[in-house]
Amino acid sequence: MTTAFVLSGGGSLGAVQVGMLQGLSDRGVTPDLLVGSSVGALNAAYLAGHPGPSGVAGLASVWSGLRRGHVFPTSMGQLMRAMTGRASCLADPRPLRELVARHLPYDQLEDAPWPVSVVATEVTTGREVVLSAGPAVDAVMASAALPAVFPPVAVGDHLLMDGGVVNNTPISAALALGADVVYVLPTGYACALTSPPSSPLATAMHAVTVAIQRRLIEDVVSLRDQVDLRVVPPLCPLAVMPIDFRFTDELIDRARAATRAWYDAERPTDAAGDLALHRHEPVIPHTREREHHDRVPA
C-alpha cells in the first residue's frame, strides 16, 4: 500500500497543515510520497527534505518565524511599477525564493529523501503540470506563483504559474503517482469573518481559498470511490485571513489537537459535509483572533 499526503494551497493558512502533520506524526502516520500545490508545495518540499518527526518540528519552527514580508513583500514602488507595466507582479519573489532555497537540503526534486511532486499550471495552455524531477527551488516557486502577485517561473520548456489555478488539492495527481491511501491536508478558509477583507490582496486571497474549498468538495465526491480517501477536517470556526501570519502558532496548535482528535475517533466522517461552505454568527471564540481581526494589514 502506498500512502500519499496531499497538501493544498491557501497562503498563510498553510500553518494549519503544519499542525495536521504534527497530529498525524503523533499517531505514527507517515507518507510514502508527498504531493503539494502552492503553499502546500512549500510544505511538502520541506518535509520531503527533512523526513520524520524532527522534520515536522523543523517546519513548525520555520512557520513560527514567518511574517507577511517574507512571503508577500509589497511596496508602493513595486505597486507603481506593476501599474505602469514596468513590473510583472505585485510582490517581489526574491525573499520567498531565498527562504525556499535556504531550507531545501536537495537541489533536484528526485533527490529528496521522501518522494515529492508539486503541481503547477502552464501559463499559455492552462494545462496541469506535475513536477517530480528537476530543479527543486524553481519547481516550488512555480507551484506557488500566484498570478499577478508573483511572476511565472520557467521550468524546462514550460512557463508556469500557481498550481492552484488548475488543481489546488492534487488528489488526482497522487492517484496517478500510484497512491492507494490518500490523506488530504486542506488549509480551509476563513469561515467566520466579522467583516469583509479590507485590501485588494486580502480580497483576492480570500476569494482563492473559497474557490479552493469549492473545488475540493467536488473532488472528494468524485474520487472517494476510487481510493482510500482520508480528509483531515479543516479548522472551524476560523477568522484568520490567508495573508495574515500573526496567528501561526495558534493555528498550528489548534490543528494538531483537532487532527489527533479526528484520528482517535476511529469513525468515518462526512468529508464533503466537513468541507461544506457555510456561515457563522459573528462571534469569534479565540480572543486574539477577535482582538486583531479588524487590524489585518492592508
Short mmCIF file of C-alpha atoms in Angstrom, two decimals:
data_model
loop_
_atom_site.label_atom_id
_atom_site.label_comp_id
_atom_site.label_asym_id
_atom_site.label_seq_id
_atom_site.Cartn_x
_atom_site.Cartn_y
_atom_site.Cartn_z
CA MET A 1 0.00 0.00 0.00
CA THR A 2 1.27 3.44 -0.95
CA THR A 3 0.24 6.31 1.31
CA ALA A 4 0.29 9.86 -0.01
CA PHE A 5 -0.09 13.15 1.82
CA VAL A 6 -1.78 15.74 -0.41
CA LEU A 7 -1.28 19.33 0.72
CA SER A 8 -3.43 22.12 -0.70
CA GLY A 9 -2.72 25.81 -1.18
CA GLY A 10 -4.01 28.65 0.96
CA GLY A 11 -1.43 31.31 1.79
CA SER A 12 -0.73 31.80 5.49
CA LEU A 13 -3.30 29.11 6.27
CA GLY A 14 -0.55 26.68 5.28
CA ALA A 15 0.23 26.84 9.00
CA VAL A 16 -2.85 24.68 9.53
CA GLN A 17 -1.16 21.91 7.57
CA VAL A 18 1.81 22.01 9.92
CA GLY A 19 -0.48 21.22 12.86
CA MET A 20 -2.11 18.45 10.83
CA LEU A 21 1.31 16.99 10.06
CA GLN A 22 2.16 17.10 13.75
CA GLY A 23 -1.07 15.36 14.68
CA LEU A 24 -0.53 12.60 12.11
CA SER A 25 3.10 12.21 13.17
CA ASP A 26 1.97 11.92 16.80
CA ARG A 27 -0.12 8.92 15.74
CA GLY A 28 2.65 7.31 13.70
CA VAL A 29 1.21 8.10 10.27
CA THR A 30 3.92 8.74 7.67
CA PRO A 31 3.71 9.16 3.88
CA ASP A 32 5.36 7.19 1.12
CA LEU A 33 5.03 10.22 -1.11
CA LEU A 34 4.09 13.88 -0.83
CA VAL A 35 2.13 15.93 -3.35
CA GLY A 36 1.57 19.65 -2.93
CA SER A 37 0.25 22.73 -4.67
CA SER A 38 1.04 26.38 -3.91
CA VAL A 39 1.84 26.75 -0.20
CA GLY A 40 1.24 23.02 0.08
CA ALA A 41 4.17 22.58 -2.32
CA LEU A 42 6.39 24.58 0.02
CA ASN A 43 5.37 22.43 3.00
CA ALA A 44 5.66 19.19 1.04
CA ALA A 45 9.09 20.07 -0.34
CA TYR A 46 10.39 20.96 3.10
CA LEU A 47 9.11 17.76 4.69
CA ALA A 48 10.48 15.69 1.81
CA GLY A 49 13.94 17.00 2.68
CA HIS A 50 13.51 16.60 6.43
CA PRO A 51 11.51 13.38 6.87
CA GLY A 52 10.08 12.19 10.16
CA PRO A 53 9.01 13.91 13.40
CA SER A 54 12.13 16.10 13.51
CA GLY A 55 11.24 17.44 10.07
CA VAL A 56 7.71 18.28 11.16
CA ALA A 57 9.13 20.08 14.21
CA GLY A 58 11.55 21.98 11.98
CA LEU A 59 8.74 23.03 9.66
CA ALA A 60 6.78 24.35 12.64
CA SER A 61 9.82 26.36 13.68
CA VAL A 62 10.13 27.89 10.21
CA TRP A 63 6.47 28.87 10.21
CA SER A 64 6.72 30.39 13.69
CA GLY A 65 9.27 32.86 12.36
CA LEU A 66 7.39 33.81 9.19
CA ARG A 67 5.99 37.27 8.67
CA ARG A 68 3.98 38.64 5.78
CA GLY A 69 7.03 40.39 4.34
CA HIS A 70 8.82 37.06 3.97
CA VAL A 71 6.11 35.78 1.62
CA PHE A 72 4.15 38.74 0.24
CA PRO A 73 6.60 41.67 0.24
CA THR A 74 4.85 44.63 -1.31
CA SER A 75 5.80 48.29 -1.52
CA MET A 76 4.42 51.42 -3.10
CA GLY A 77 7.29 51.38 -5.58
CA GLN A 78 6.56 47.80 -6.61
CA LEU A 79 2.87 48.58 -6.97
CA MET A 80 3.58 51.63 -9.11
CA ARG A 81 5.95 49.64 -11.35
CA ALA A 82 3.30 46.95 -11.77
CA MET A 83 0.59 49.51 -12.57
CA THR A 84 2.78 51.16 -15.22
CA GLY A 85 3.85 47.89 -16.81
CA ARG A 86 7.45 48.06 -15.59
CA ALA A 87 6.96 45.05 -13.29
CA SER A 88 5.06 41.82 -13.94
CA CYS A 89 3.90 41.26 -10.39
CA LEU A 90 2.69 42.97 -7.22
CA ALA A 91 5.20 41.31 -4.88
CA ASP A 92 8.94 40.75 -5.09
CA PRO A 93 9.51 36.96 -5.34
CA ARG A 94 13.14 37.11 -4.19
CA PRO A 95 12.54 36.88 -0.41
CA LEU A 96 10.36 33.79 -0.84
CA ARG A 97 12.87 32.19 -3.23
CA GLU A 98 15.67 32.81 -0.74
CA LEU A 99 13.54 31.30 2.04
CA VAL A 100 12.83 28.18 -0.01
CA ALA A 101 16.46 27.76 -1.09
CA ARG A 102 17.68 28.15 2.48
CA HIS A 103 15.51 25.30 3.77
CA LEU A 104 15.71 22.71 0.99
CA PRO A 105 18.69 20.35 1.51
CA TYR A 106 18.48 18.98 -2.05
CA ASP A 107 18.87 20.61 -5.46
CA GLN A 108 16.72 18.28 -7.59
CA LEU A 109 13.24 17.05 -6.70
CA GLU A 110 14.22 13.47 -7.50
CA ASP A 111 16.98 13.64 -4.86
CA ALA A 112 14.63 14.35 -1.94
CA PRO A 113 14.78 11.71 0.84
CA TRP A 114 10.99 11.32 0.59
CA PRO A 115 9.43 11.28 -2.91
CA VAL A 116 7.75 14.60 -3.63
CA SER A 117 5.81 16.08 -6.54
CA VAL A 118 4.46 19.59 -6.93
CA VAL A 119 1.70 20.83 -9.20
CA ALA A 120 1.85 23.94 -11.37
CA THR A 121 -0.13 25.43 -14.24
CA GLU A 122 1.25 26.12 -17.70
CA VAL A 123 0.57 29.78 -18.44
CA THR A 124 -0.08 29.57 -22.17
CA THR A 125 -2.23 26.43 -22.27
CA GLY A 126 -3.73 26.23 -18.78
CA ARG A 127 -2.58 22.60 -18.55
CA GLU A 128 -1.73 20.96 -15.24
CA VAL A 129 1.97 20.13 -14.93
CA VAL A 130 3.14 17.67 -12.26
CA LEU A 131 6.82 18.12 -11.44
CA SER A 132 8.61 15.15 -9.85
CA ALA A 133 12.12 15.86 -11.13
CA GLY A 134 14.22 18.87 -11.96
CA PRO A 135 15.38 21.98 -10.04
CA ALA A 136 13.59 21.90 -6.70
CA VAL A 137 13.53 25.62 -5.91
CA ASP A 138 12.25 26.52 -9.38
CA ALA A 139 9.53 23.86 -9.13
CA VAL A 140 8.32 25.06 -5.74
CA MET A 141 8.37 28.71 -6.79
CA ALA A 142 6.40 27.83 -9.93
CA SER A 143 3.77 25.98 -7.90
CA ALA A 144 3.44 29.00 -5.60
CA ALA A 145 3.49 31.69 -8.32
CA LEU A 146 0.09 33.21 -7.60
CA PRO A 147 -0.99 35.09 -10.74
CA ALA A 148 -0.40 38.85 -10.61
CA VAL A 149 1.19 38.54 -7.15
CA PHE A 150 4.30 36.66 -8.34
CA PRO A 151 5.76 36.29 -11.83
CA PRO A 152 5.55 32.99 -13.73
CA VAL A 153 8.57 30.69 -13.46
CA ALA A 154 10.32 28.96 -16.36
CA VAL A 155 10.95 25.27 -15.71
CA GLY A 156 12.37 23.40 -18.70
CA ASP A 157 10.14 24.12 -21.67
CA HIS A 158 7.26 25.32 -19.51
CA LEU A 159 6.33 28.77 -18.24
CA LEU A 160 4.44 28.01 -15.05
CA MET A 161 2.20 29.69 -12.51
CA ASP A 162 0.41 28.64 -9.32
CA GLY A 163 -0.81 25.05 -9.29
CA GLY A 164 -3.95 26.14 -7.51
CA VAL A 165 -5.28 27.56 -10.76
CA VAL A 166 -5.96 24.06 -12.09
CA ASN A 167 -5.58 21.66 -9.15
CA ASN A 168 -5.14 23.21 -5.76
CA THR A 169 -5.63 19.96 -3.84
CA PRO A 170 -3.98 17.47 -6.22
CA ILE A 171 -5.64 14.23 -5.16
CA SER A 172 -5.82 13.12 -8.79
CA ALA A 173 -2.06 13.62 -9.14
CA ALA A 174 -1.46 11.40 -6.11
CA LEU A 175 -3.62 8.68 -7.68
CA ALA A 176 -1.68 8.94 -10.94
CA LEU A 177 1.54 8.53 -8.96
CA GLY A 178 0.27 5.23 -7.53
CA ALA A 179 -1.25 6.17 -4.16
CA ASP A 180 -3.67 3.68 -2.60
CA VAL A 181 -4.31 5.68 0.59
CA VAL A 182 -4.54 9.47 0.45
CA TYR A 183 -4.51 11.78 3.46
CA VAL A 184 -5.76 15.18 2.34
CA LEU A 185 -4.49 18.16 4.34
CA PRO A 186 -6.65 21.16 3.35
CA THR A 187 -5.86 24.65 4.58
CA GLY A 188 -9.55 25.57 4.79
CA TYR A 189 -10.80 29.13 4.53
CA ALA A 190 -11.78 31.99 6.81
CA CYS A 191 -15.36 30.93 7.50
CA ALA A 192 -16.02 33.21 10.48
CA LEU A 193 -15.03 36.71 9.37
CA THR A 194 -16.75 39.56 11.18
CA SER A 195 -16.33 41.83 8.15
CA PRO A 196 -15.20 41.52 4.53
CA PRO A 197 -11.49 41.73 3.64
CA SER A 198 -10.29 45.31 3.51
CA SER A 199 -7.48 45.27 0.93
CA PRO A 200 -7.18 44.06 -2.67
CA LEU A 201 -4.61 41.39 -1.78
CA ALA A 202 -6.69 40.17 1.17
CA THR A 203 -9.81 40.05 -1.01
CA ALA A 204 -8.00 38.15 -3.75
CA MET A 205 -6.52 35.60 -1.36
CA HIS A 206 -9.84 35.08 0.41
CA ALA A 207 -11.55 34.51 -2.93
CA VAL A 208 -8.86 31.99 -3.87
CA THR A 209 -9.35 29.98 -0.67
CA VAL A 210 -13.13 29.92 -1.12
CA ALA A 211 -12.71 28.68 -4.69
CA ILE A 212 -10.23 26.09 -3.44
CA GLN A 213 -12.72 24.81 -0.90
CA ARG A 214 -15.45 24.51 -3.51
CA ARG A 215 -13.20 22.55 -5.88
CA LEU A 216 -12.07 20.27 -3.05
CA ILE A 217 -15.65 19.34 -2.20
CA GLU A 218 -16.24 18.36 -5.83
CA ASP A 219 -13.02 16.33 -5.95
CA VAL A 220 -13.82 14.46 -2.74
CA VAL A 221 -17.24 13.49 -4.05
CA SER A 222 -15.90 12.35 -7.43
CA LEU A 223 -12.79 10.48 -6.18
CA ARG A 224 -13.81 8.95 -2.85
CA ASP A 225 -14.83 5.66 -4.51
CA GLN A 226 -11.51 5.35 -6.36
CA VAL A 227 -9.11 5.49 -3.42
CA ASP A 228 -9.00 5.19 0.38
CA LEU A 229 -9.50 8.92 0.91
CA ARG A 230 -8.95 10.37 4.39
CA VAL A 231 -9.65 14.10 4.58
CA VAL A 232 -8.37 15.80 7.73
CA PRO A 233 -11.11 18.29 8.69
CA PRO A 234 -10.01 21.93 8.36
CA LEU A 235 -10.22 24.29 11.31
CA CYS A 236 -13.66 25.71 12.02
CA PRO A 237 -14.53 28.37 13.02
CA LEU A 238 -11.66 30.34 11.53
CA ALA A 239 -11.29 34.10 11.29
CA VAL A 240 -7.68 34.40 10.06
CA MET A 241 -7.13 35.79 6.58
CA PRO A 242 -4.75 33.91 4.25
CA ILE A 243 -2.29 36.84 4.19
CA ASP A 244 -2.14 37.18 7.98
CA PHE A 245 0.87 35.49 9.60
CA ARG A 246 0.27 36.72 13.17
CA PHE A 247 -1.59 33.64 14.38
CA THR A 248 0.68 30.91 13.07
CA ASP A 249 1.40 29.29 16.43
CA GLU A 250 -2.28 29.26 17.38
CA LEU A 251 -3.27 27.70 14.05
CA ILE A 252 -0.62 25.01 14.42
CA ASP A 253 -1.69 24.16 17.97
CA ARG A 254 -5.39 24.07 17.10
CA ALA A 255 -4.82 21.91 14.03
CA ARG A 256 -2.58 19.48 15.92
CA ALA A 257 -5.17 18.93 18.63
CA ALA A 258 -8.05 18.70 16.13
CA THR A 259 -6.17 16.21 13.95
CA ARG A 260 -5.35 13.94 16.87
CA ALA A 261 -8.97 14.02 18.00
CA TRP A 262 -10.13 13.21 14.46
CA TYR A 263 -7.70 10.32 14.14
CA ASP A 264 -8.52 8.93 17.58
CA ALA A 265 -12.27 9.00 16.92
CA GLU A 266 -11.85 5.93 14.68
CA ARG A 267 -15.10 6.60 12.92
CA PRO A 268 -15.85 7.62 9.33
CA THR A 269 -16.57 11.28 8.82
CA ASP A 270 -18.60 13.01 6.16
CA ALA A 271 -15.66 14.63 4.39
CA ALA A 272 -17.84 16.60 1.97
CA GLY A 273 -20.00 17.76 4.88
CA ASP A 274 -16.95 18.81 6.90
CA LEU A 275 -15.76 20.88 3.93
CA ALA A 276 -19.11 22.45 3.02
CA LEU A 277 -19.22 26.23 2.62
CA HIS A 278 -21.15 27.78 5.48
CA ARG A 279 -21.53 30.84 7.66
CA HIS A 280 -21.24 31.57 11.38
CA GLU A 281 -22.80 34.01 13.75
CA PRO A 282 -20.39 36.94 14.14
CA VAL A 283 -18.80 35.59 17.31
CA ILE A 284 -15.15 34.53 17.23
CA PRO A 285 -14.23 32.12 20.04
CA HIS A 286 -10.49 32.84 20.04
CA THR A 287 -9.70 36.05 21.88
CA ARG A 288 -6.56 37.00 19.97
CA GLU A 289 -8.26 36.45 16.64
CA ARG A 290 -11.13 38.65 17.77
CA GLU A 291 -8.82 41.38 19.07
CA HIS A 292 -6.74 41.56 15.91
CA HIS A 293 -9.18 40.79 13.13
CA ASP A 294 -10.01 44.42 12.37
CA ARG A 295 -6.33 45.24 12.13
CA VAL A 296 -5.34 42.87 9.36
CA PRO A 297 -2.62 44.75 7.45
CA ALA A 298 -3.68 46.27 4.16
#
